């Protein structure tokens, strides 16, 4: 008689965390201020204000709007503030920076709210492969948060992990 198949990984008590699950679910769109500058470099206040007033802001409804400038132009702070007054009531969120910066910011915010006490003395695997671009800073932040509570932290897939941290054994005197 054949012995039944046993899923040793499922019975091992390992906890797998998948950072991909925290990837922003809201569509992210970008607005490059260079498109509103004279020759892509100079902000002319009157023209800038008029362009923003005539811009179709409804395109950002319910989305995350990332506002940045791809040129080396010097953009006054008030320009970002003005964009925020137009986009703020329509977009779900307005972020001053490019999409990659926003994603790092999003992960930092989400992970800072993580209830790490739930992982007390846990043997944690932080899943490595993902289809979405999880920034390396998110892996570092999660490790930083889990280290004080976890018994061990590993990276990768349950069948093939890289050890990251193991709590030292307490010496008994």
JSON list of C-alpha atoms in Angstrom, two decimals, residues 26-32 55 57 60 63-67 83-84 86-88 91-97 102:
[
{"chain": "A", "resi": 26, "resn": "UNK", "atom": "CA", "xyz": [-5.63, 51.79, -8.10]},
{"chain": "A", "resi": 27, "resn": "UNK", "atom": "CA", "xyz": [-4.55, 52.77, -11.60]},
{"chain": "A", "resi": 28, "resn": "UNK", "atom": "CA", "xyz": [-1.47, 55.02, -11.57]},
{"chain": "A", "resi": 29, "resn": "UNK", "atom": "CA", "xyz": [-1.16, 57.77, -14.17]},
{"chain": "A", "resi": 30, "resn": "UNK", "atom": "CA", "xyz": [1.57, 60.35, -14.62]},
{"chain": "A", "resi": 31, "resn": "UNK", "atom": "CA", "xyz": [1.62, 64.03, -15.48]},
{"chain": "A", "resi": 32, "resn": "UNK", "atom": "CA", "xyz": [4.91, 65.43, -16.75]},
{"chain": "A", "resi": 55, "resn": "UNK", "atom": "CA", "xyz": [-6.70, 70.78, -18.80]},
{"chain": "A", "resi": 57, "resn": "UNK", "atom": "CA", "xyz": [-8.81, 66.85, -15.02]},
{"chain": "A", "resi": 60, "resn": "UNK", "atom": "CA", "xyz": [-7.69, 61.35, -13.36]},
{"chain": "A", "resi": 63, "resn": "UNK", "atom": "CA", "xyz": [-6.77, 57.27, -10.11]},
{"chain": "A", "resi": 64, "resn": "UNK", "atom": "CA", "xyz": [-3.43, 57.98, -8.48]},
{"chain": "A", "resi": 65, "resn": "UNK", "atom": "CA", "xyz": [-1.85, 60.96, -10.23]},
{"chain": "A", "resi": 66, "resn": "UNK", "atom": "CA", "xyz": [1.94, 61.19, -10.09]},
{"chain": "A", "resi": 67, "resn": "UNK", "atom": "CA", "xyz": [3.21, 64.65, -10.97]},
{"chain": "A", "resi": 83, "resn": "UNK", "atom": "CA", "xyz": [-1.77, 71.26, -9.76]},
{"chain": "A", "resi": 84, "resn": "UNK", "atom": "CA", "xyz": [-2.87, 69.76, -6.47]},
{"chain": "A", "resi": 86, "resn": "UNK", "atom": "CA", "xyz": [-7.09, 71.08, -9.57]},
{"chain": "A", "resi": 87, "resn": "UNK", "atom": "CA", "xyz": [-6.38, 67.35, -9.30]},
{"chain": "A", "resi": 88, "resn": "UNK", "atom": "CA", "xyz": [-7.00, 66.85, -5.57]},
{"chain": "A", "resi": 91, "resn": "UNK", "atom": "CA", "xyz": [-7.98, 61.99, -8.30]},
{"chain": "A", "resi": 92, "resn": "UNK", "atom": "CA", "xyz": [-7.97, 59.38, -5.55]},
{"chain": "A", "resi": 93, "resn": "UNK", "atom": "CA", "xyz": [-4.49, 60.55, -4.61]},
{"chain": "A", "resi": 94, "resn": "UNK", "atom": "CA", "xyz": [-2.04, 63.15, -5.91]},
{"chain": "A", "resi": 95, "resn": "UNK", "atom": "CA", "xyz": [1.65, 62.37, -5.43]},
{"chain": "A", "resi": 96, "resn": "UNK", "atom": "CA", "xyz": [4.50, 64.70, -6.30]},
{"chain": "A", "resi": 97, "resn": "UNK", "atom": "CA", "xyz": [7.03, 62.33, -7.88]},
{"chain": "A", "resi": 102, "resn": "UNK", "atom": "CA", "xyz": [5.04, 56.58, -5.67]}
]
